XYZ file of N, CA, C and O in Angstrom:
396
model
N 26.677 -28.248 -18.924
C 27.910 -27.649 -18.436
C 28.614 -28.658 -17.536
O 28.051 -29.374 -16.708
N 29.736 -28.628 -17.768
C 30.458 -29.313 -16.598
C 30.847 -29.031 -15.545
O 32.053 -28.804 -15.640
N 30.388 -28.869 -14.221
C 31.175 -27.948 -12.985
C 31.936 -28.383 -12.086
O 31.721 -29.322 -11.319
N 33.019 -27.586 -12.170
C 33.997 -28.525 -11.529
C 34.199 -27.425 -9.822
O 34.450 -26.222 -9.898
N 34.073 -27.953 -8.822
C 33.892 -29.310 -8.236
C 32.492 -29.276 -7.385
O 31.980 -28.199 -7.081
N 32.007 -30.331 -7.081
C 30.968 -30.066 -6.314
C 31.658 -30.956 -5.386
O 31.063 -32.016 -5.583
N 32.389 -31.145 -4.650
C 33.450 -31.083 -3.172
C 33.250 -29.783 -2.522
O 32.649 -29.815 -1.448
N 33.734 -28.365 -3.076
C 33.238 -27.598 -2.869
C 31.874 -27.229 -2.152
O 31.710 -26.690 -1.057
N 31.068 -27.612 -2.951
C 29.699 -27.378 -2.591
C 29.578 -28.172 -1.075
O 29.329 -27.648 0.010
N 29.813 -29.469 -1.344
C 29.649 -30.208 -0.225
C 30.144 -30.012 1.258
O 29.483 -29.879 2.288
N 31.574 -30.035 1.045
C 32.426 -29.612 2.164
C 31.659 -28.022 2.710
O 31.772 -27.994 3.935
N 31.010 -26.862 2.250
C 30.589 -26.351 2.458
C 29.135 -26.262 3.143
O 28.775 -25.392 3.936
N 28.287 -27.480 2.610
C 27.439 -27.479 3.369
C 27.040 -28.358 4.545
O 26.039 -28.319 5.261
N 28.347 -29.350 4.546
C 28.264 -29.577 5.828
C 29.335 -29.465 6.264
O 30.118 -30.407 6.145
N 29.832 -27.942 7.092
C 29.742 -27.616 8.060
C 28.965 -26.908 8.884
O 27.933 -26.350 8.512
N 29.452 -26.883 10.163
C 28.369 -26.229 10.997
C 27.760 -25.011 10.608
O 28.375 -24.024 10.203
N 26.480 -25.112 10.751
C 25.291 -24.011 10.795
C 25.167 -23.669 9.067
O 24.494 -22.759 8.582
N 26.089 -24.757 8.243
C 25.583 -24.534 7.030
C 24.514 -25.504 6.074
O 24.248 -25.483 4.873
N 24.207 -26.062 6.818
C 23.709 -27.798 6.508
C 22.494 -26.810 5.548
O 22.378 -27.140 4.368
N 21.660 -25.688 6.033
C 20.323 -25.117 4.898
C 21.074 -24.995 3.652
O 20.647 -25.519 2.623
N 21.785 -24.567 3.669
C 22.667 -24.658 1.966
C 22.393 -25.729 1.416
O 22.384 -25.479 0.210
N 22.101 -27.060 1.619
C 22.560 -27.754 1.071
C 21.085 -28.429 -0.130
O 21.291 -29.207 -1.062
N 20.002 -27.986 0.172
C 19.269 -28.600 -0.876
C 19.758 -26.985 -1.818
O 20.225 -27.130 -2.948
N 19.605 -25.599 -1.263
C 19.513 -25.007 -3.031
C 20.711 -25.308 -3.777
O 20.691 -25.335 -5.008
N 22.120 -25.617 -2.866
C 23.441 -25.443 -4.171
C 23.199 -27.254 -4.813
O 23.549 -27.414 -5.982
N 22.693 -28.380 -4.148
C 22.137 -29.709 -4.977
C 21.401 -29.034 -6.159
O 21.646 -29.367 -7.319
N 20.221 -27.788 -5.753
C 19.190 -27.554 -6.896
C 19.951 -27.419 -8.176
O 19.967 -28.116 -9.190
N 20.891 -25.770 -7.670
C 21.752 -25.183 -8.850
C 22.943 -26.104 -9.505
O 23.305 -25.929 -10.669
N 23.525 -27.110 -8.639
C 24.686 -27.864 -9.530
C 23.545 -28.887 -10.511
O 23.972 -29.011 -11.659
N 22.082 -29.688 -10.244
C 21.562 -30.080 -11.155
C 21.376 -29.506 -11.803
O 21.743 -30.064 -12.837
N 20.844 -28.248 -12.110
C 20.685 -27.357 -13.029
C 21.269 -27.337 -14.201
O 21.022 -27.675 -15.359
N 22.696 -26.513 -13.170
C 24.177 -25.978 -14.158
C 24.169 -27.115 -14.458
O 23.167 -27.084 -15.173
N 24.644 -28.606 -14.500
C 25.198 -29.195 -14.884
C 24.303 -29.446 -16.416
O 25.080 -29.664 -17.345
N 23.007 -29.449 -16.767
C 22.129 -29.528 -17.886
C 21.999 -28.328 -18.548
O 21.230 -28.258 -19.507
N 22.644 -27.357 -18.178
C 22.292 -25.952 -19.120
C 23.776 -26.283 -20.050
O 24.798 -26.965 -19.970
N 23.219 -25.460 -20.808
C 24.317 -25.136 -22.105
C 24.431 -23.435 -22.310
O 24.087 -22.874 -23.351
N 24.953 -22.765 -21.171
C 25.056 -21.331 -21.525
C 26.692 -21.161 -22.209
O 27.841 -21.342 -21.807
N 26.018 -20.698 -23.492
C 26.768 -19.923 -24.054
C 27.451 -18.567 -24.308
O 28.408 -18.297 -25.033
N 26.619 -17.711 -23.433
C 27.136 -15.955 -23.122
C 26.153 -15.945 -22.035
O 25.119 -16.531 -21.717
N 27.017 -14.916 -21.556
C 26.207 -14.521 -19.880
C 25.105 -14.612 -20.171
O 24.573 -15.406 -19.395
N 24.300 -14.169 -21.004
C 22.580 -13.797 -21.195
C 21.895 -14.825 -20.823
O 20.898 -14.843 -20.101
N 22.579 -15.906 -21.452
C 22.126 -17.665 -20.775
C 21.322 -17.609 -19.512
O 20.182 -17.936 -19.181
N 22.483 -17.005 -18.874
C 22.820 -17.282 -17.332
C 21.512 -15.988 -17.150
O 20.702 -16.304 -16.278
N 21.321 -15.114 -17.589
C 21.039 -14.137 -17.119
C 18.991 -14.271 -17.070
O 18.117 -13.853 -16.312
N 19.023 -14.977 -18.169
C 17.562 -15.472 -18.332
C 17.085 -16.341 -17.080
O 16.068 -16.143 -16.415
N 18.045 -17.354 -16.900
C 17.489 -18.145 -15.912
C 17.512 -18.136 -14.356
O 16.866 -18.869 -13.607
N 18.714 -16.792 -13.907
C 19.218 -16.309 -13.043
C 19.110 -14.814 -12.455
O 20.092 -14.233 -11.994
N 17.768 -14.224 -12.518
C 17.668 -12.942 -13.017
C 18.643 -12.390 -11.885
O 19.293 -11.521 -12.465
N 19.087 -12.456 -10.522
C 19.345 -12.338 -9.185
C 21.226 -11.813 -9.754
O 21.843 -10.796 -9.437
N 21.674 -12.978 -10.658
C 22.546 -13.480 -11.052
C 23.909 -12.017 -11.319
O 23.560 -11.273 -12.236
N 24.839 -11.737 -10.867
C 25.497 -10.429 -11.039
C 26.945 -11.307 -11.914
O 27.289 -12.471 -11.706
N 27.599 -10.301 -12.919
C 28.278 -10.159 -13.646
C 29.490 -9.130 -13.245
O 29.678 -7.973 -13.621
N 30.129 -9.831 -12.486
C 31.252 -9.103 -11.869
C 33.068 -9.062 -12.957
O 34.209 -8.707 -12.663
N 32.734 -9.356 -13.610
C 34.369 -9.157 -14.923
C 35.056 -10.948 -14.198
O 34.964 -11.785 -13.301
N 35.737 -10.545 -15.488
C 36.729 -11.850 -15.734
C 36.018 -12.972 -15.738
O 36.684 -13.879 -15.240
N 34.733 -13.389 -16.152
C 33.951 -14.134 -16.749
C 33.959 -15.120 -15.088
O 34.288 -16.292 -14.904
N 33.433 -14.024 -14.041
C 32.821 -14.416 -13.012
C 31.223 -14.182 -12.846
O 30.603 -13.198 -13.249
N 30.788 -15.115 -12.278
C 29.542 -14.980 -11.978
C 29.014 -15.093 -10.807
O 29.585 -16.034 -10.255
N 28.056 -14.543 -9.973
C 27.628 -14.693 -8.518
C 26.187 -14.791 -8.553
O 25.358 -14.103 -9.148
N 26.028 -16.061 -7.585
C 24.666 -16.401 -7.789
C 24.538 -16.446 -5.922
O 25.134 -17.086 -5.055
N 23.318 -15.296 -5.902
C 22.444 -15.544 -4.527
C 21.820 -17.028 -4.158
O 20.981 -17.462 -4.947
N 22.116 -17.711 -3.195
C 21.727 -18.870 -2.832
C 21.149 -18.837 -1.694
O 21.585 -18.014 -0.889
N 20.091 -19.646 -1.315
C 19.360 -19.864 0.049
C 18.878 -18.691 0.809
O 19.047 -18.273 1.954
N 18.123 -18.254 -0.381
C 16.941 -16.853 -0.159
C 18.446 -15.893 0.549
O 18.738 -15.391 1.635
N 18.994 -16.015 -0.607
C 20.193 -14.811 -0.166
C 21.109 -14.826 0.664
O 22.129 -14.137 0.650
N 20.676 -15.887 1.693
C 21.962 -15.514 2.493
C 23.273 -16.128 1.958
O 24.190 -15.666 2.638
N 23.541 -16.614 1.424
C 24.790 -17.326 0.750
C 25.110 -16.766 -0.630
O 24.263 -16.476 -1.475
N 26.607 -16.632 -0.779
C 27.046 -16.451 -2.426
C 27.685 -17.280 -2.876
O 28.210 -18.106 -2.129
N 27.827 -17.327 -4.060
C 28.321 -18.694 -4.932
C 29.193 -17.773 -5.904
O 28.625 -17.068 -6.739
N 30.324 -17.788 -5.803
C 31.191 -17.347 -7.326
C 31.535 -18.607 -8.048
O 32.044 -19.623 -7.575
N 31.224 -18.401 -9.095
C 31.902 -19.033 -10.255
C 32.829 -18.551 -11.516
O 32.600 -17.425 -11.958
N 33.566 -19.111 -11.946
C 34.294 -18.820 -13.040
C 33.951 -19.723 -14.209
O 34.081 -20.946 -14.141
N 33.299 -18.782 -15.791
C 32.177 -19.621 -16.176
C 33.305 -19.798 -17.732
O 33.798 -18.795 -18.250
N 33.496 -20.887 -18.156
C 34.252 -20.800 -19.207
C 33.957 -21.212 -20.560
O 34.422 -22.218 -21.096
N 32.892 -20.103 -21.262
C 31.566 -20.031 -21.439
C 31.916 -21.059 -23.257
O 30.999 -21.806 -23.597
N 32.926 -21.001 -24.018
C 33.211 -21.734 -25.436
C 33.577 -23.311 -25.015
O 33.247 -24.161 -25.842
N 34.293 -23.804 -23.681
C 34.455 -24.915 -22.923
C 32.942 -25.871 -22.323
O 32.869 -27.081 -22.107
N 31.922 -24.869 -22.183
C 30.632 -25.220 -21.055
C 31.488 -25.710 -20.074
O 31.609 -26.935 -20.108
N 32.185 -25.072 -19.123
C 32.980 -25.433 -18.103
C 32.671 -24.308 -16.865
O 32.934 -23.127 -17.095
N 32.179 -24.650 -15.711
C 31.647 -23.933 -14.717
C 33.124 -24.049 -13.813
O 33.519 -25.208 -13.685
N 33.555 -23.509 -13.491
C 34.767 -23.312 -11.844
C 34.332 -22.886 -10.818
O 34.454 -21.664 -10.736
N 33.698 -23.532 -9.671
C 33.379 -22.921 -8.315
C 34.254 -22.290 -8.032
O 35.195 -23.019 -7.717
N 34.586 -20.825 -7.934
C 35.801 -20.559 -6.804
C 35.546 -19.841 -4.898
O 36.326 -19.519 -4.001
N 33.828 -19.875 -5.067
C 33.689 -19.302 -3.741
C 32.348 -19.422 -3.087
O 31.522 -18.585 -3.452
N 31.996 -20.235 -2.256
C 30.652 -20.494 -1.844
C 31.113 -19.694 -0.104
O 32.238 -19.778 0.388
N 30.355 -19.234 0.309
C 30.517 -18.449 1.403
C 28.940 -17.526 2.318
O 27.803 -17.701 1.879
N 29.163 -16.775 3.342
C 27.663 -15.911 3.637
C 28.082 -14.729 2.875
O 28.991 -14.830 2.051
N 27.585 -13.805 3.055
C 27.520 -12.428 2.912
C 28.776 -11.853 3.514
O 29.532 -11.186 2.807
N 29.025 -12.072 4.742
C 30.138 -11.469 5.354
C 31.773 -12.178 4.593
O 32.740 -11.561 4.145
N 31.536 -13.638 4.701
C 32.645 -13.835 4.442
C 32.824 -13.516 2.654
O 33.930 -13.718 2.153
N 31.916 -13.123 1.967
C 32.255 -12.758 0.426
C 32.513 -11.531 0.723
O 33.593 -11.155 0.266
N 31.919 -10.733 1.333
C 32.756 -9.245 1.641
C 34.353 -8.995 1.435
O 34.974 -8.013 1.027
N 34.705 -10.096 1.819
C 35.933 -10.045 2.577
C 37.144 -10.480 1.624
O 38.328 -10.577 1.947
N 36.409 -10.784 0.029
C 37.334 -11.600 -1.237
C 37.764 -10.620 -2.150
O 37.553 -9.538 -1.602
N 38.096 -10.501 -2.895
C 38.061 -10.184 -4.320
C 37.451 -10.749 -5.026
O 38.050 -11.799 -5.260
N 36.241 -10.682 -5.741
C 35.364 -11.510 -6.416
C 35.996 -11.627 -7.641
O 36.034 -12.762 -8.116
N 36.613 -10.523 -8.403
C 37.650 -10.899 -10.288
C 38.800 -11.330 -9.956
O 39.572 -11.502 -10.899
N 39.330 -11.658 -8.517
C 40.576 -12.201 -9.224
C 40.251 -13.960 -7.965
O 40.956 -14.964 -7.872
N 39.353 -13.722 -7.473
C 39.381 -14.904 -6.418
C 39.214 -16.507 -8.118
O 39.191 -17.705 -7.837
């Protein structure tokens, strides 16, 4: 898959008090970047945690949960879109289908 951006990821984990983020979203962008999911189920095998929120978003629990990761997965492309790395509180606070 190709995921675009891991700036994202980065700029996110270092800032303050987020620096523990930063080995699991390294784990998951090596990952994603070698999978070839073709329909959610992909995702769903290797991600059991993994929620299916519409408009071909996906949310993945990161760093024993406390962190969320939305993506926009553009599944005939293998094209991943970060659109939201955040805690718990601040994903509360989005629209996860249209962010």
């Amino acid at each position: 898959m190709r995921v675009i951006a891991i700036r994202t990821l980065r700029e996110f984990w270092e800032k303050a008090g987020h620096q523990d983020a930063e080995q699991p979203l390294r784990a998951w962008y090596a990952e994603a970047k070698k999978a070839h999911w073709k329909v959610p189920q992909a995702i769903k095998d290797r991600y059991r945690s993994a929620s299916f929120v519409g408009q071909n978003r996906v949310v993945f629990n990161m760093g024993g949960n406390k962190y969320r990761l939305v993506v926009f997965v553009k599944y005939e492309m293998e094209t991943i879109f970060i659109r939201f790395i955040g805690t718990h509180k601040e994903y509360d606070k989005i629209n996860v289908e249209v962010i």
